mmCIF file of C-alpha atoms in Angstrom:
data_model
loop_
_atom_site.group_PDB
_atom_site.id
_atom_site.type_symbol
_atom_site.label_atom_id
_atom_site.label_comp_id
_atom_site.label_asym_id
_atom_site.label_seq_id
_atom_site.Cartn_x
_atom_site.Cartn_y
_atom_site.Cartn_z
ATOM 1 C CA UNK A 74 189.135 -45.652 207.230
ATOM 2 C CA UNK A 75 186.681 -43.839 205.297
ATOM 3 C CA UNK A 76 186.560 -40.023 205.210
ATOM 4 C CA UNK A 77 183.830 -38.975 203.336
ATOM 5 C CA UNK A 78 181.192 -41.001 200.138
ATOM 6 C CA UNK A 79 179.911 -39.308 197.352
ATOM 7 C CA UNK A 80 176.407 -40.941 196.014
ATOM 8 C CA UNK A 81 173.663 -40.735 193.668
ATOM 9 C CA UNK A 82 170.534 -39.794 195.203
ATOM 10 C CA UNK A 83 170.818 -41.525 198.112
ATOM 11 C CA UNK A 84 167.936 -39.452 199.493
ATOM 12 C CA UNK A 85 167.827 -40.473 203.263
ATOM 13 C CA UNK A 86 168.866 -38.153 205.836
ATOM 14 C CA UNK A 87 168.143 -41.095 208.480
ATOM 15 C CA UNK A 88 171.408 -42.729 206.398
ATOM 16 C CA UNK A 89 173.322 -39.869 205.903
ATOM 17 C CA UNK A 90 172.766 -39.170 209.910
ATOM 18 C CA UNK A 91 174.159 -42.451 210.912
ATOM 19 C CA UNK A 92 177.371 -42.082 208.426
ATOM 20 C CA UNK A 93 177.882 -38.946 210.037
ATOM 21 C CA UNK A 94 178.088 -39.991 213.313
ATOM 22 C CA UNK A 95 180.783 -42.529 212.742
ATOM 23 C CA UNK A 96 183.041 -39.593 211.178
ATOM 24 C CA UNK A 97 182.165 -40.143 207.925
ATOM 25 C CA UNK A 98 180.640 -37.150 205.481
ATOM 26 C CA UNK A 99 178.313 -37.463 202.546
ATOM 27 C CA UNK A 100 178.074 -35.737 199.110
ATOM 28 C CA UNK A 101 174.349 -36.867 197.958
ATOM 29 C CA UNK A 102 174.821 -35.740 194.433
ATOM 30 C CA UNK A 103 171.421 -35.918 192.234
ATOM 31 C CA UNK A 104 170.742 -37.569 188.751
ATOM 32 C CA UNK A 105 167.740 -35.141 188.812
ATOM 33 C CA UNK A 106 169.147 -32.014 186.679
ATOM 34 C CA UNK A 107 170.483 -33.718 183.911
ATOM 35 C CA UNK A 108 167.006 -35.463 183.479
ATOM 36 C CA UNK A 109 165.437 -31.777 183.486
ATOM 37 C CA UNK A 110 167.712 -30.431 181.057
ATOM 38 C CA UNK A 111 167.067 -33.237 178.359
ATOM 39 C CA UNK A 112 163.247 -33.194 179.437
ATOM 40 C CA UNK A 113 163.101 -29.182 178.522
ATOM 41 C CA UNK A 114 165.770 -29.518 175.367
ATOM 42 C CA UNK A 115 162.873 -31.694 174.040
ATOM 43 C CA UNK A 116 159.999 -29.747 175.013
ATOM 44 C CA UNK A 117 158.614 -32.666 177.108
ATOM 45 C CA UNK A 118 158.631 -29.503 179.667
ATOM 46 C CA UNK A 119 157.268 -26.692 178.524
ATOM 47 C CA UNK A 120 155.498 -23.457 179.538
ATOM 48 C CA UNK A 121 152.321 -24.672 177.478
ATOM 49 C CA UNK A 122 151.692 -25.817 181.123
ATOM 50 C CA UNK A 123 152.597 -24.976 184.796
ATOM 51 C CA UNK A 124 155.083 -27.339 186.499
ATOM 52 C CA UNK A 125 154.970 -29.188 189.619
ATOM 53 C CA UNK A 126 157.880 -30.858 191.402
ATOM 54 C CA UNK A 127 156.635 -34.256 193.281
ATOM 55 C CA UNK A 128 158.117 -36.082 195.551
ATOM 56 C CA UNK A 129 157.110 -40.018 195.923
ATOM 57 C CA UNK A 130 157.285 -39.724 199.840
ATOM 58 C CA UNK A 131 158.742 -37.124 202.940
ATOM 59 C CA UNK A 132 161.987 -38.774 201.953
ATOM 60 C CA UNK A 133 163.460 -36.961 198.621
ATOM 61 C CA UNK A 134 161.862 -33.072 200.042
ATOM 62 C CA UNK A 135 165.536 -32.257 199.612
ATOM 63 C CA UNK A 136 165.872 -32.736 196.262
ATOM 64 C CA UNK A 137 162.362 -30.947 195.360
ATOM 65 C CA UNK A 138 163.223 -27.851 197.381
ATOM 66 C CA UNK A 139 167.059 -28.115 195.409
ATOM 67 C CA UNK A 140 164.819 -28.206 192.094
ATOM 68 C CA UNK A 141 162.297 -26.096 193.015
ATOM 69 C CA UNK A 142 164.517 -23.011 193.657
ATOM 70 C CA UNK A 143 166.648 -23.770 190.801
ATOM 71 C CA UNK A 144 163.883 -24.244 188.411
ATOM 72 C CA UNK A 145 161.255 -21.561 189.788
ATOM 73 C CA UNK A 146 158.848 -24.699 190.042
ATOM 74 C CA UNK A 147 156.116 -24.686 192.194
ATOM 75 C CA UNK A 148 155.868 -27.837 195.077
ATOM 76 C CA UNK A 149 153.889 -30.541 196.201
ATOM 77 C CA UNK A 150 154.037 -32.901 198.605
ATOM 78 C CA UNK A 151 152.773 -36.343 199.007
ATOM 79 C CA UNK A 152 153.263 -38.326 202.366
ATOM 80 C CA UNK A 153 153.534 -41.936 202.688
ATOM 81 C CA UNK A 154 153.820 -43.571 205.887
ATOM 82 C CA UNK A 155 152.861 -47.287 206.940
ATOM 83 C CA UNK A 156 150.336 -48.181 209.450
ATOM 84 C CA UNK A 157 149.833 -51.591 211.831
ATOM 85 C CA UNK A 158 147.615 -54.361 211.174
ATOM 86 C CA UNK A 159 146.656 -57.288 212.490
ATOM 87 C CA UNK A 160 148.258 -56.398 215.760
ATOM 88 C CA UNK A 161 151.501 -54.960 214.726
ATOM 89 C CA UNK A 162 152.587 -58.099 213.254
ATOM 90 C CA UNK A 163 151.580 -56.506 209.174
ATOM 91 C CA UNK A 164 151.797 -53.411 208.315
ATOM 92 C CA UNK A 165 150.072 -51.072 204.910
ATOM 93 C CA UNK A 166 151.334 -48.227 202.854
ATOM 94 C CA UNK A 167 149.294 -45.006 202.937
ATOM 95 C CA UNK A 168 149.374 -42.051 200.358
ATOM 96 C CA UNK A 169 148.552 -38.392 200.764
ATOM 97 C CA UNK A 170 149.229 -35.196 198.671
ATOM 98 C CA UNK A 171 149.253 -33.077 202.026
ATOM 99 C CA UNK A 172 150.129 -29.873 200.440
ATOM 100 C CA UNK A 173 150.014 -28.264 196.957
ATOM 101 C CA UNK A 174 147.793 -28.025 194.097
ATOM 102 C CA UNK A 175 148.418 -30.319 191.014
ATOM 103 C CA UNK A 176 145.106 -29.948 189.094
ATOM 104 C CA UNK A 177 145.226 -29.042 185.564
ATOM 105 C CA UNK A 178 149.059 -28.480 185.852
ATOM 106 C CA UNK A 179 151.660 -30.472 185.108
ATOM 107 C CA UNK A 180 153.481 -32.916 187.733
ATOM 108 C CA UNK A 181 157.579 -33.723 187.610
ATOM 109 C CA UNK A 182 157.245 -36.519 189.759
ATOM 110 C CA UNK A 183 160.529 -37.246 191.290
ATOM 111 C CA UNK A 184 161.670 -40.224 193.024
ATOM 112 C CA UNK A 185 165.502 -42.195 193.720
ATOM 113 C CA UNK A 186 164.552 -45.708 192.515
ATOM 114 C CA UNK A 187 162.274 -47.758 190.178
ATOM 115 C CA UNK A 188 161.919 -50.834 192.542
ATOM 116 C CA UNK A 189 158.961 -52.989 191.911
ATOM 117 C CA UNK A 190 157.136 -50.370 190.231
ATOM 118 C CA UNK A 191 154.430 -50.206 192.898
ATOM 119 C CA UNK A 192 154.906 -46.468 194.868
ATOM 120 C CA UNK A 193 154.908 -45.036 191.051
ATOM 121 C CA UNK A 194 151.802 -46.183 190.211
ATOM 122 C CA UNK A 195 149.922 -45.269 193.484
ATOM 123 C CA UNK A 196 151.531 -42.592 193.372
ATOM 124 C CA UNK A 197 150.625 -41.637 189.764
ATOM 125 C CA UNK A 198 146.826 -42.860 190.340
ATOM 126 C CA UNK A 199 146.604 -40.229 193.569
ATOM 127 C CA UNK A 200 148.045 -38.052 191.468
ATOM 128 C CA UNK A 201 145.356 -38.249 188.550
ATOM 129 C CA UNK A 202 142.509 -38.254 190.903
ATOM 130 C CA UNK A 203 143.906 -34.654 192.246
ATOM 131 C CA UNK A 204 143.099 -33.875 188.735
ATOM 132 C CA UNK A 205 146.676 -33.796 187.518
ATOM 133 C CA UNK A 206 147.012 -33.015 183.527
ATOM 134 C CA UNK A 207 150.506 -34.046 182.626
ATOM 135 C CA UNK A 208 152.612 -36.080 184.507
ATOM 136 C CA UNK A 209 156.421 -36.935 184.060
ATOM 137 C CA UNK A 210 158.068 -39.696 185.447
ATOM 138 C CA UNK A 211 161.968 -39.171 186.740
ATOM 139 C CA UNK A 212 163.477 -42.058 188.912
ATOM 140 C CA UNK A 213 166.903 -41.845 189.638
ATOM 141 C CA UNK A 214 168.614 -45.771 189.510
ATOM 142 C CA UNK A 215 166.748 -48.515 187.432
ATOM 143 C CA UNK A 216 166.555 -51.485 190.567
ATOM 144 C CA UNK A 217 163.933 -53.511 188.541
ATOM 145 C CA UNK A 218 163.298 -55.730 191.401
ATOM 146 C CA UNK A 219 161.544 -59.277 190.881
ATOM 147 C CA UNK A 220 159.072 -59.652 187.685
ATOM 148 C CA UNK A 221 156.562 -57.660 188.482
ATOM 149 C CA UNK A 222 158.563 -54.295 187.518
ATOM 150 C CA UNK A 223 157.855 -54.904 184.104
ATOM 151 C CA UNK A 224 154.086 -55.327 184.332
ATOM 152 C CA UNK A 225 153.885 -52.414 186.950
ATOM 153 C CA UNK A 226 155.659 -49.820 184.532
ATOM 154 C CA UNK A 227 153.652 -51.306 181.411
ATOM 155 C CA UNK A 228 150.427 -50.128 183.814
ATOM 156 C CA UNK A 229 152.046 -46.404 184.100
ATOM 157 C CA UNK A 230 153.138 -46.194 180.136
ATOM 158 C CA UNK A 231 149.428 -47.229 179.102
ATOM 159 C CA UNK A 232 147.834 -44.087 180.931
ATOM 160 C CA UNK A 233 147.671 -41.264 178.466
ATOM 161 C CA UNK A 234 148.384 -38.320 181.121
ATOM 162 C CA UNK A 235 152.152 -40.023 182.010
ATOM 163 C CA UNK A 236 153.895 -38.253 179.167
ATOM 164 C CA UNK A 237 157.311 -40.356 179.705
ATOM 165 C CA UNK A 238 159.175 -42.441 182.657
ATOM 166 C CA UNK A 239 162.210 -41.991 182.629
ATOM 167 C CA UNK A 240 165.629 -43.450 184.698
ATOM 168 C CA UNK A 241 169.470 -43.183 184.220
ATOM 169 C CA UNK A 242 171.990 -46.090 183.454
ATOM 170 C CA UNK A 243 173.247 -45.976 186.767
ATOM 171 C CA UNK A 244 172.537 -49.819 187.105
ATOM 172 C CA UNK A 245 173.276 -51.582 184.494
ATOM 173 C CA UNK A 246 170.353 -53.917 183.003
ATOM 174 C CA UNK A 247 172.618 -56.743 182.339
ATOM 175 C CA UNK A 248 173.210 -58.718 185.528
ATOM 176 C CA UNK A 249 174.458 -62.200 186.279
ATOM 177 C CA UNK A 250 173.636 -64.627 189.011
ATOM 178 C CA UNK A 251 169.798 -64.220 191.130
ATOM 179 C CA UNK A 252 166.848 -62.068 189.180
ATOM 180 C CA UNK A 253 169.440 -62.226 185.768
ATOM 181 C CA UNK A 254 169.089 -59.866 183.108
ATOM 182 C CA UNK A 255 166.207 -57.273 182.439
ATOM 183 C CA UNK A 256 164.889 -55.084 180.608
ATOM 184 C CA UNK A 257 163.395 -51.861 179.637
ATOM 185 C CA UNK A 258 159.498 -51.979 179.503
ATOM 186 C CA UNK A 259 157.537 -50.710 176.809
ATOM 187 C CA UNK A 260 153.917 -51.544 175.367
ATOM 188 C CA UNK A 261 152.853 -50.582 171.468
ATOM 189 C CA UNK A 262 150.843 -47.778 170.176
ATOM 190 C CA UNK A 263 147.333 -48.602 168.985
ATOM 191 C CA UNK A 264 146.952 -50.636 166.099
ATOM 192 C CA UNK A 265 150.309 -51.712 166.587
ATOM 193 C CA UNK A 266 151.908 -55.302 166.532
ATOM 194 C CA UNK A 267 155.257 -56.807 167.490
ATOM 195 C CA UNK A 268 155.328 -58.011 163.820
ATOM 196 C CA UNK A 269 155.168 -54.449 162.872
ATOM 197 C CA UNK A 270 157.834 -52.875 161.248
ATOM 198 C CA UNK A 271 159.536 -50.453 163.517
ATOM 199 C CA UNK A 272 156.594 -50.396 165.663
ATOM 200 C CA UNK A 273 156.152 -47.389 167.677
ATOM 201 C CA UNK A 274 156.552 -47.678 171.126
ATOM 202 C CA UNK A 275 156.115 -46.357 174.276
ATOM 203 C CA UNK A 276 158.658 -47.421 176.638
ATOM 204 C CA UNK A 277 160.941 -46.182 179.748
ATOM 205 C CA UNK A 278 163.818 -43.532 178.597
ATOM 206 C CA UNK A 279 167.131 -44.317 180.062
ATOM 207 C CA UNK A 280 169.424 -41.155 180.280
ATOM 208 C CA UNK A 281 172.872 -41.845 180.314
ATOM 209 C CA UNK A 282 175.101 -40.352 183.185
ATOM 210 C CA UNK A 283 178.245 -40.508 181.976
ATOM 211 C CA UNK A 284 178.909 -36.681 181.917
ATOM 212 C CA UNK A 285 177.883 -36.549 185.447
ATOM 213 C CA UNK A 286 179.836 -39.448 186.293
ATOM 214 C CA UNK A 287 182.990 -37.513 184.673
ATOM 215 C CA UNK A 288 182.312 -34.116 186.240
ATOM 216 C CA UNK A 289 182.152 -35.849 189.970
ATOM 217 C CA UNK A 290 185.186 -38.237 189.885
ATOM 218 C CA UNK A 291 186.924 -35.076 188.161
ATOM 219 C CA UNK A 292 185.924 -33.117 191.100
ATOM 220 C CA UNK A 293 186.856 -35.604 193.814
ATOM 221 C CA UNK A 294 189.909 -36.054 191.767
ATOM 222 C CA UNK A 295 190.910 -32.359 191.955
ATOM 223 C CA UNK A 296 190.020 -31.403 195.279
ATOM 224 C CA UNK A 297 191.603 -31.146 198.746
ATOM 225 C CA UNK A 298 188.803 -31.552 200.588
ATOM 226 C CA UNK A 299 184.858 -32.574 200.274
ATOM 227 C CA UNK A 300 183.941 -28.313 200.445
ATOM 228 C CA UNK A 301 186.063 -27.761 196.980
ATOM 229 C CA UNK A 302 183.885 -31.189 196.000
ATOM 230 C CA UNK A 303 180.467 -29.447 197.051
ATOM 231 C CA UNK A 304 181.360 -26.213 195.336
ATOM 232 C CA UNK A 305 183.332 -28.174 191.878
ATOM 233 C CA UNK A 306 179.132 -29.982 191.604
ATOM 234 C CA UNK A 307 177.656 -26.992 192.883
ATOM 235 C CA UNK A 308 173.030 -27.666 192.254
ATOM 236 C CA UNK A 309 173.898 -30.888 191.714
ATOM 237 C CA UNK A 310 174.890 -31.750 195.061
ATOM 238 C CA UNK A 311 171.466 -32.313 197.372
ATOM 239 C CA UNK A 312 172.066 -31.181 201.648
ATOM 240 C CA UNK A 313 169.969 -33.969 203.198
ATOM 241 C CA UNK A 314 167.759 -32.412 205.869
ATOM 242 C CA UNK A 315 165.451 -33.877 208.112
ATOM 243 C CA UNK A 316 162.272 -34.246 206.343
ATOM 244 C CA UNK A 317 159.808 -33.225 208.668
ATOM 245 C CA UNK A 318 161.795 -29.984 209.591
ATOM 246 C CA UNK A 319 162.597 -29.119 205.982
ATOM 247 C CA UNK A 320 158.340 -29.487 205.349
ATOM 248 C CA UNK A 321 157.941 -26.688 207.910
ATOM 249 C CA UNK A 322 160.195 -24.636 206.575
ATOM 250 C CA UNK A 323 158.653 -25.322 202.933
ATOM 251 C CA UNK A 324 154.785 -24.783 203.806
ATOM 252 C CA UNK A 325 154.669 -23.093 207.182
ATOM 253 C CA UNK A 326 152.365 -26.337 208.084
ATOM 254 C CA UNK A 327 153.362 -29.281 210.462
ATOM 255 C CA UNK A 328 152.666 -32.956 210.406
ATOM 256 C CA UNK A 329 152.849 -35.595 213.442
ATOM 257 C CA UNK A 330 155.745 -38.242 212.696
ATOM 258 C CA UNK A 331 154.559 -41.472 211.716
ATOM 259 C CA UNK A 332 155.054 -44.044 214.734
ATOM 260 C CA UNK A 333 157.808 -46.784 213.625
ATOM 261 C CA UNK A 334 155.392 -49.786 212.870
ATOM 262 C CA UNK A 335 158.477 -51.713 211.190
ATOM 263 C CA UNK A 336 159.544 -54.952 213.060
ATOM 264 C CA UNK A 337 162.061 -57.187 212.689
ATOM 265 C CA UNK A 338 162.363 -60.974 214.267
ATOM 266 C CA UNK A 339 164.906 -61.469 217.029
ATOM 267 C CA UNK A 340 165.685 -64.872 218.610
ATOM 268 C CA UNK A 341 162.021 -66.085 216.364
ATOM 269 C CA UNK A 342 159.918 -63.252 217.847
ATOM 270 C CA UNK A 343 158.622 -60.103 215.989
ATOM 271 C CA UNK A 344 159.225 -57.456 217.935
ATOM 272 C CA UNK A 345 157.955 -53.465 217.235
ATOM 273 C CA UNK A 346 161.232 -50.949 216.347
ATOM 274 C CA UNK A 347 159.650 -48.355 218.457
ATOM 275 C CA UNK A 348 160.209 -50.635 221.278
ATOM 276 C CA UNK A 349 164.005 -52.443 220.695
ATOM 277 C CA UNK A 350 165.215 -49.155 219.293
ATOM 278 C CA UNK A 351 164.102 -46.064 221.021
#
């Protein structure tokens, strides 16, 4: 009995596809322009360079093409995709800036969640090796999955060219039962110490959302129906479109779809998606 969800940077037309098709419509609003706006009224984002909106996969080329014409921000565009091993029964993440030109420039690296850490920093290293100068670090909702989050986010603060990561309080970092509490990682400036006082510190930014938060129950509050919603958010709400047609459009270039080497174990056997689903 659901008519419609509003979410934050949900970033998946594949999802938003299958609500749709049970009746239900989606709002995807994005987290992303309220980091931007505190990122320039610092002067984190300046002119001194040229800016590059990043995506962390195919998935989130919405949102950079909603930035990038809001902004006047030039695009690039990395593509992950998995590929088999050992038989089908494994599979292994690949990364590729397929389009754009980051050297020398800075990169506004976008993605929707700090998970385990791990697609940032690949993503940051393939990033550096295309020569990148700057790089700033926006992830939508602060997941923190497992342990190794915190060491994988210490490993992008120590690099010198990431400039700041920052998420949103979307989750919050307190958290009972499994995986408990955690917490913001940071590492010390040279010739610092813990035992410092007020040691300086690089460490993950959380933005608070609570203005956002206000301006979209507010809307769906107001409104009669989900178009007054779009138009109440206006930028700030993100059309999912399928990825692969939205690159087209974006660089005049095409790129094969990845074959679905995903599988999943059904009655104790793996089996290949491409062949239970399709």
């Amino acid at each position: 009995k659901v008519d419609y969800l509003v979410h934050l940077d949900g970033h998946s037309h594949l999802a938003t596809t299958h609500f749709e098709r049970v009746g239900i419509e989606v709002i995807d609003v994005t987290t992303a322009h309220v980091m931007i706006a505190d990122l320039q009224a610092r002067e984190i984002i300046d002119d001194k360079l040229e800016n590059v909106l990043c995506g962390v996969d195919f998935g989130n080329l919405a949102l950079i093409d909603n930035i990038s014409k809001t902004y006047g921000y030039s695009t690039a565009i990395i593509r992950k995709w998995r590929e088999a091993i050992n038989g089908g029964l494994r599979s292994q993440t690949r990364h590729e800036l397929v389009y754009g030109n980051v050297s020398g420039k800075r990169v506004i690296l976008m993605d929707d969640m700090i998970s385990s850490g791990g697609t940032l920093v690949h993503t940051v290293d393939l990033l550096i090796a295309n020569g990148a100068k700057e790089i700033v670090v926006c992830a939508s909702h602060a997941v923190f999955s497992g342990r190794e989050y915190y060491a994988q986010l210490q490993q992008l603060l120590k690099y010198d060219k990431v400039k700041i990561v920052m998420t949103s309080d979307t989750l919050p970092l307190e958290r009972p039962g499994y995986g408990g509490d955690k917490s913001l990682p940071y590492i010390l400036q040279p010739g610092q110490t813990i035992e410092t006082p007020n040691p300086a510190k690089k460490q993950v930014e959380m933005q608070p959302m609570t203005d956002l938060m206000g301006r979209v129950l507010l809307a769906m509050m107001r409104s009669k129906n989900t178009e007054e919603i779009r138009q109440a958010l206006g930028r700030e709400v993100v059309v999912q479109r399928d990825p692969y047609e939205l690159f087209t459009e974006m660089t005049g270039q095409k790129v094969e779809r990845p074959a679905d080497v995903a599988i999943y174990r059904q009655e104790g056997n793996f089996e290949p998606l491409a062949q239970s689903v399709r």
